Each structure stands twice: as structure tokens, then as C-alpha cells.
mmCIF file of C-alpha atoms in Angstrom:
data_model
loop_
_atom_site.group_PDB
_atom_site.id
_atom_site.type_symbol
_atom_site.label_atom_id
_atom_site.label_comp_id
_atom_site.label_asym_id
_atom_site.label_seq_id
_atom_site.Cartn_x
_atom_site.Cartn_y
_atom_site.Cartn_z
ATOM 1 C CA MET A 297 -109.255 -18.200 116.303
ATOM 2 C CA ARG A 298 -111.564 -18.107 113.245
ATOM 3 C CA GLN A 299 -114.461 -15.859 113.553
ATOM 4 C CA LEU A 300 -117.663 -15.822 111.228
ATOM 5 C CA VAL A 301 -118.570 -12.592 109.291
ATOM 6 C CA LYS A 302 -122.152 -12.308 108.779
ATOM 7 C CA THR A 303 -122.957 -11.386 105.280
ATOM 8 C CA HIS A 304 -126.041 -10.453 103.327
ATOM 9 C CA LEU A 305 -125.680 -13.823 101.516
ATOM 10 C CA ASN A 306 -127.553 -17.024 102.458
ATOM 11 C CA VAL A 307 -125.524 -19.725 103.946
ATOM 12 C CA SER A 308 -125.965 -23.217 102.241
ATOM 13 C CA ASP A 309 -127.574 -25.831 104.405
ATOM 14 C CA THR A 310 -125.672 -28.513 102.499
ATOM 15 C CA ALA A 311 -121.988 -27.178 101.849
ATOM 16 C CA PRO A 312 -119.613 -26.927 104.733
ATOM 17 C CA VAL A 313 -118.480 -23.461 103.791
ATOM 18 C CA GLU A 314 -118.927 -19.746 105.071
ATOM 19 C CA TRP A 315 -119.068 -16.661 102.835
ATOM 20 C CA ALA A 316 -116.412 -14.982 105.119
ATOM 21 C CA THR A 317 -114.282 -15.576 108.103
ATOM 22 C CA LYS A 318 -111.760 -13.472 109.889
ATOM 23 C CA GLY A 319 -108.644 -14.467 111.791
ATOM 24 C CA GLY A 320 -107.293 -11.636 113.826
ATOM 25 C CA ASN A 321 -107.382 -8.640 111.311
ATOM 26 C CA ILE A 322 -107.364 -10.599 108.279
ATOM 27 C CA LEU A 323 -110.564 -11.356 106.346
ATOM 28 C CA TYR A 324 -110.811 -14.239 104.155
ATOM 29 C CA THR A 325 -113.539 -14.554 101.638
ATOM 30 C CA ALA A 326 -114.444 -16.203 98.253
ATOM 31 C CA GLN A 327 -117.276 -14.837 96.104
ATOM 32 C CA ILE A 328 -119.344 -15.789 93.194
ATOM 33 C CA PRO A 329 -122.027 -14.077 91.119
ATOM 34 C CA ILE A 330 -124.825 -15.066 93.490
ATOM 35 C CA ARG A 331 -127.762 -12.812 94.111
ATOM 36 C CA GLU A 332 -129.140 -12.647 97.698
ATOM 37 C CA ASP A 333 -132.031 -14.997 96.962
ATOM 38 C CA GLY A 334 -129.445 -17.762 96.123
ATOM 39 C CA SER A 335 -129.716 -17.574 92.248
ATOM 40 C CA ILE A 336 -126.713 -17.144 90.018
ATOM 41 C CA GLU A 337 -126.429 -14.171 87.674
ATOM 42 C CA THR A 338 -126.547 -15.563 84.446
ATOM 43 C CA GLY A 339 -125.492 -12.556 82.172
ATOM 44 C CA GLY A 340 -122.236 -11.940 80.554
ATOM 45 C CA ILE A 341 -119.097 -11.408 82.319
ATOM 46 C CA ALA A 342 -119.701 -7.735 83.019
ATOM 47 C CA ALA A 343 -122.937 -8.437 84.775
ATOM 48 C CA GLN A 344 -121.389 -11.418 86.614
ATOM 49 C CA ALA A 345 -118.314 -9.347 87.831
ATOM 50 C CA GLN A 346 -120.490 -6.582 88.968
ATOM 51 C CA VAL A 347 -122.399 -8.886 91.230
ATOM 52 C CA THR A 348 -119.508 -10.649 92.455
ATOM 53 C CA LEU A 349 -117.519 -7.605 93.181
ATOM 54 C CA ASP A 350 -120.634 -5.977 94.967
ATOM 55 C CA ASN A 351 -120.751 -9.134 97.104
ATOM 56 C CA LEU A 352 -117.013 -8.600 97.875
ATOM 57 C CA ARG A 353 -117.623 -4.885 98.853
ATOM 58 C CA ARG A 354 -120.615 -5.732 100.986
ATOM 59 C CA THR A 355 -118.676 -8.548 102.741
ATOM 60 C CA VAL A 356 -115.653 -6.248 103.325
ATOM 61 C CA GLU A 357 -117.950 -3.704 104.901
ATOM 62 C CA ALA A 358 -119.793 -6.252 106.871
ATOM 63 C CA ALA A 359 -116.349 -7.168 108.388
ATOM 64 C CA GLY A 360 -115.800 -3.410 109.363
ATOM 65 C CA GLY A 361 -113.570 -2.520 106.445
ATOM 66 C CA THR A 362 -113.499 -0.906 103.063
ATOM 67 C CA MET A 363 -112.327 -1.956 99.608
ATOM 68 C CA ASP A 364 -109.018 0.076 100.455
ATOM 69 C CA ASP A 365 -108.412 -2.745 103.044
ATOM 70 C CA VAL A 366 -108.275 -5.626 100.418
ATOM 71 C CA THR A 367 -104.690 -6.446 99.803
ATOM 72 C CA GLN A 368 -104.828 -9.485 97.503
ATOM 73 C CA VAL A 369 -107.367 -10.875 95.056
ATOM 74 C CA LEU A 370 -107.373 -14.156 93.223
ATOM 75 C CA VAL A 371 -109.774 -13.983 90.196
ATOM 76 C CA TYR A 372 -110.822 -17.320 88.455
ATOM 77 C CA LEU A 373 -112.327 -17.360 84.908
ATOM 78 C CA PRO A 374 -113.190 -20.111 82.916
ATOM 79 C CA HIS A 375 -112.734 -18.294 79.687
ATOM 80 C CA LYS A 376 -109.628 -16.119 79.023
ATOM 81 C CA SER A 377 -111.711 -14.060 76.579
ATOM 82 C CA ASP A 378 -113.628 -12.699 79.656
ATOM 83 C CA PHE A 379 -110.495 -10.988 81.032
ATOM 84 C CA ALA A 380 -111.055 -7.610 79.515
ATOM 85 C CA GLY A 381 -114.632 -7.375 80.541
ATOM 86 C CA MET A 382 -113.809 -8.428 83.927
ATOM 87 C CA ASN A 383 -111.040 -5.881 84.117
ATOM 88 C CA GLU A 384 -113.246 -3.176 83.177
ATOM 89 C CA VAL A 385 -115.631 -3.750 86.101
ATOM 90 C CA TYR A 386 -113.047 -4.688 88.512
ATOM 91 C CA LYS A 387 -111.154 -1.278 88.085
ATOM 92 C CA THR A 388 -114.216 0.606 89.176
ATOM 93 C CA PHE A 389 -114.068 -1.160 92.679
ATOM 94 C CA PHE A 390 -110.700 -0.223 93.587
ATOM 95 C CA ASN A 391 -108.409 2.771 94.296
ATOM 96 C CA LYS A 392 -104.701 3.189 93.458
ATOM 97 C CA PRO A 393 -102.703 1.348 94.610
ATOM 98 C CA TYR A 394 -104.606 -1.699 93.656
ATOM 99 C CA PRO A 395 -104.541 -4.798 95.399
ATOM 100 C CA ASN A 396 -102.094 -7.319 94.499
ATOM 101 C CA ARG A 397 -103.814 -9.699 91.937
ATOM 102 C CA ALA A 398 -103.574 -12.865 89.956
ATOM 103 C CA THR A 399 -106.044 -14.153 87.485
ATOM 104 C CA VAL A 400 -106.254 -17.747 86.594
ATOM 105 C CA VAL A 401 -108.333 -19.593 83.933
ATOM 106 C CA ALA A 402 -109.780 -22.706 85.472
ATOM 107 C CA ASP A 403 -113.098 -24.718 85.615
ATOM 108 C CA LEU A 404 -115.424 -23.323 88.194
ATOM 109 C CA MET A 405 -117.817 -25.417 90.365
ATOM 110 C CA VAL A 406 -120.901 -23.432 90.140
ATOM 111 C CA GLU A 407 -122.762 -23.972 86.974
ATOM 112 C CA GLY A 408 -123.113 -20.998 84.882
ATOM 113 C CA ALA A 409 -120.570 -18.975 86.822
ATOM 114 C CA ARG A 410 -118.144 -17.068 84.689
ATOM 115 C CA ILE A 411 -115.987 -15.470 87.715
ATOM 116 C CA GLU A 412 -115.081 -16.582 91.218
ATOM 117 C CA ILE A 413 -112.962 -14.275 93.375
ATOM 118 C CA VAL A 414 -110.877 -15.042 96.498
ATOM 119 C CA ALA A 415 -109.915 -11.997 98.481
ATOM 120 C CA TYR A 416 -107.883 -10.982 101.563
ATOM 121 C CA ALA A 417 -108.341 -7.866 103.435
ATOM 122 C CA HIS A 418 -106.376 -6.422 106.513
ATOM 123 C CA ILE A 419 -108.938 -4.648 108.522
ATOM 124 C CA GLY A 420 -108.259 -2.709 111.593
ATOM 125 C CA GLY A 421 -105.241 -2.916 114.050
#
């Protein structure tokens, strides 16, 4: 059964999505560089990665876990040139052994976003 994870982020009144859900002990979440007030961070990749990964950390904690519970991360970037800057920020959020990760260059749906992250975490049990 799918359960809502209450996060610090506002939920859209128009989009049929949630910031995070759990199924059993697995957390499913997608994060973008959105601030608590709903605005998008418009800085460079380092600033956007910082906001996005902080959102991920806070969401994992809201689900009862830590970043050490994150098992897989999918990173989407619209610009291949942002990879190194994203990686510099990314490595400050995780300990070894790092989560399994794929990084894909793709168009993103949110105007101005330079990063989107999908993550899975095994929490408890």
C-alpha cells in the first residue's frame, strides 16, 4: 500500500503528484531545486544541486531515514557540462559506499531547473 510522506515542500494544487511516498520500507521520491516557498533556485548547477540534495535529505529524514538509507539515485541534467559541478555537491551528501547512481542528460519539465533527482531508499525493517 502506498503511503504519503509529509515533507517540508508545498504540494501543487494542479499537478497529480506527491513529493514522496513509501511502499513498505521503500521510499520513492523525485526532487528538483525548489525552495519551500515554491520558487525555483535560479543559480548555477552548484546552487541548484545544493537545494535539490538538501530537499532529498530532508525528505528522507521525514520518512524516518538518513542519507545512508538511500540505495539508488537517478540524476537528470539538461547540460552535460553540469556533471562535474553536480558531482562536487553530490559527494558532500553521501558516505561510502555511495548509492548506486545513473546520470542522464535530458530535457527537464521545470523551466529553469538544471537538475532533477529520483531516489529510492530502504528505511527500517
